[in-house]
Amino acid sequence: MIKTGGQIVCDALVREGVKVIFGLPGGAILPLYSTLGSYPELRHVLVRHEEGACLAADGYARASGDVGVCMATSGPGATNLITGLATAMMDSVPLVAITGQVGRAAIGSDAFQETDITGATLPVTKHNYLVMDTRDLAATIKEAFHIARTGRPGPVLIDIPRDVQAGEIKFDEAEWDKPVSLRGYNPPTVGDVDDVAAAAKLINEAEKPVILAGHGVIISRAYEELRELAENAQIPVVTTMLGISAFPEDHVLSAGFPGMHGMAYASLALDQADLIVNIGARFDDRITGDTKRFATNAKKIHIDIDPAEIHKNIKVEAPVTGDVRHVLGQLNPLVANTTHPVWIQHIEQLKADHPSLRIRETDELLGQHVVKAISDATKGDALVVSGVGQHQMWAAQHYQFKNANSWFSSGGAGTMGYEVPAAMGAQIAHPEKEVWTFAGDGGIQMTLSEFATIAENNLPVKIAILNNDMLGMITQWQDMVFDKNFYANSYTGNPDFVKLADAYGIKGIRVTNQDALEGAILEARAHPGPVVIDFVIYADENVYPMIPSGQSVEQLIEENL
Amino acid sequence: MADIQANGLARRTLVALVENKPGVLARIASLFRRRGINIASLAVGASEQKDLSRMTFVAEGDPSTVGHIAKHLEKLIEVVDVADISDNNVVWRELAMVRVRATQDSRPRVIQLANIFRVSIVDVGAETVTMEITGDTDKIDSMITLMEEFGVEQVMRTGRVAMLRSALSPGGEDGAYSKTLAGNIIAREGLESGSV
Ligand SMILES: Cc1ncc(C[n+]2csc(CCOP(=O)(O)OP(=O)(O)O)c2C)c(N)n1
Ligand SMILES: [Mg+2]
């Protein structure tokens, strides 16, 4: 059968189970867009900026567990994806980005809107392709999805010259049945039996064990296995910031998240443990601080699907490479049913002595109050997204997550502007669920063009702006690390966010004091469409606890006490 | 070959089998650059397997990063196999062509030294000779130093190629790649990114 490149791309996407594409067309991808319309099973969400497309695909992927797909044209369209690709790369999110490229004959000639996007995205993609022959499209797309979703997931970019999209070939449907074969790509799944046994031995011998659960638990959906391990051996669980919602926070064994702005008791638990069972986390510098002083009393088990993470930042006694869920399945039967009453009692004491979540007494409206109120109102059941900054930390701290995979935030890249598009993606993945996003007045202005997309698609996202009229986290660093040398930190020209919402046809509410909090949240939840709430919060507030960058628990600051 | 140099940097030798596709070298170079590793030498050529090339790298950088680079390389889809052979029993060779000034007067001594070092003369001009030196880095370095007295006009070196030594007995195992590199690996220090 004769098919165009565009048809092959669309067929391939349908076969990969793609339901939604976030994109914005341009000349170099128009041949593909001219076909897209005849595939009703592929819903195209037209964004206002390609960064929004990529971040929405990221939010969609995290929330659904499926590969997120975005599309852009060549040149500036493609380069606008880069921040989103870097975000997904850092947090191991499966994406496929399809970009148009100038015609083959023009490649290398500095043609209009020609950018070497495969060259430019080398460091921010798991893999990428420039497809130079229509005949290679089917196999390439299949390969791309395979690479994006298997092993340690990540973004894959496919750059397709416009004449390859338009090209017609005799296509044999048997092409689809050819299995993907990549000699150089064999991600581990099952853990080495001896490695697993060694890990089990350490767990069985430990007196003060702590589980450090990372994003890997969420990615491999190992919630049940994690819970089984924790409950069976009575091991307290701390999560990384991206591991939040891997373990129910109302569980007795839950001990918060450690690190730079984590709960003091969680950081102290790691410091005092004699064994850390790291499950799918990468000993990131926000957790370890000074690696030389990190958890020096503890032996360490590190379960990770990526062999390159083992011993990268922290040398461990018992590494296991493999898919977290598989490895836990192997490990759990070897772990003795036991308990550590003294240690668990000690952790409870740490929680009591270091009430990191206590909000200071004040009449002002604090960011913490807002998060807490939304957490209470939604009973910890919402899908929660955030931007980057102080509000992100307050959201991570004060929202009490009950359900697995309900927290989506840019951890590794710290991408301001994540809040609006990612929430849009999460809502599209779960139309029936309540989605709240905590936004900064800074970050939201990076991608608020997507208000239009939200309005257009009537996505009932609730956008809570924690508005301090400034780059709060920058102010905090200047305050604490740069001797109060405040500069370029305040936003005096912020728009009226309620009017702005109104301009987009989105319901806007302003809240300026604690008394109005509950009512506004109730009103927003009752509204069937999108809502922007401008929470005007007290600005002169720092996030605590804090372990300054590169330091250790010895430098833990707990000013809120 | 896993030496820590006076400047605190480590050098390690890696051998990789890679898909012979456009852009593979760019991917590898991008990875080295991103991880702050210098490619001290690189030799690429066809392997015994169709569509696959073999590369020998000498990588230089912070000991913790260089000790880890094989694992990062392994993650590239088009890298089929990679081994850090720094601590293994390997044979390795490098080839250099060196053009040396050789006037009527000095020529006999240049040729005499070349003979002693079993270096062949591959080209002779009016005022120069070009020699081909094969051997380990030390041999090439010493030969070049020796020739400086006459005047070294141009040096062209291929970079190291390395191969594991064969088994000594029939049916024995060839020098094995170190299965786990844990011994070489030094975890990073001073990870503070200092970012908000
Ligand atoms: C794209 C991007 N630019 C800059 C930064 C550095 N940065 C981190 S937090 C922050 C302030 C964020 O301000 P806002 O969104 O208002 O959140 P707040 O800290 O006030 O809650 C900045 C500028 C970043 N993380 N991302
Ligand atoms: Mg702000």
Tab-separated table of C-alpha atoms in Angstrom, chain A residues 8 36 84 117 134 140 170 234 288 329 340 415 454 472 480 492 523 535:
chain	number	residue	atom	x	y	z
A	8	ILE	CA	3.268	6.202	8.773
A	36	LEU	CA	-2.960	14.352	11.683
A	84	GLY	CA	10.993	20.485	28.643
A	117	ILE	CA	18.125	19.923	16.880
A	134	THR	CA	10.631	7.614	4.748
A	140	THR	CA	12.467	4.425	14.142
A	170	LYS	CA	5.134	1.319	-0.857
A	234	GLN	CA	9.044	-2.526	60.227
A	288	THR	CA	23.147	14.187	50.530
A	329	GLY	CA	9.806	-8.893	44.433
A	340	HIS	CA	12.758	-2.455	65.542
A	415	THR	CA	12.109	24.164	35.903
A	454	ILE	CA	-6.679	25.449	29.546
A	472	GLY	CA	10.815	34.085	46.884
A	480	MET	CA	20.617	33.542	54.154
A	492	THR	CA	6.878	45.077	41.397
A	523	GLU	CA	-15.770	27.953	45.773
A	535	PHE	CA	-3.308	33.911	47.285
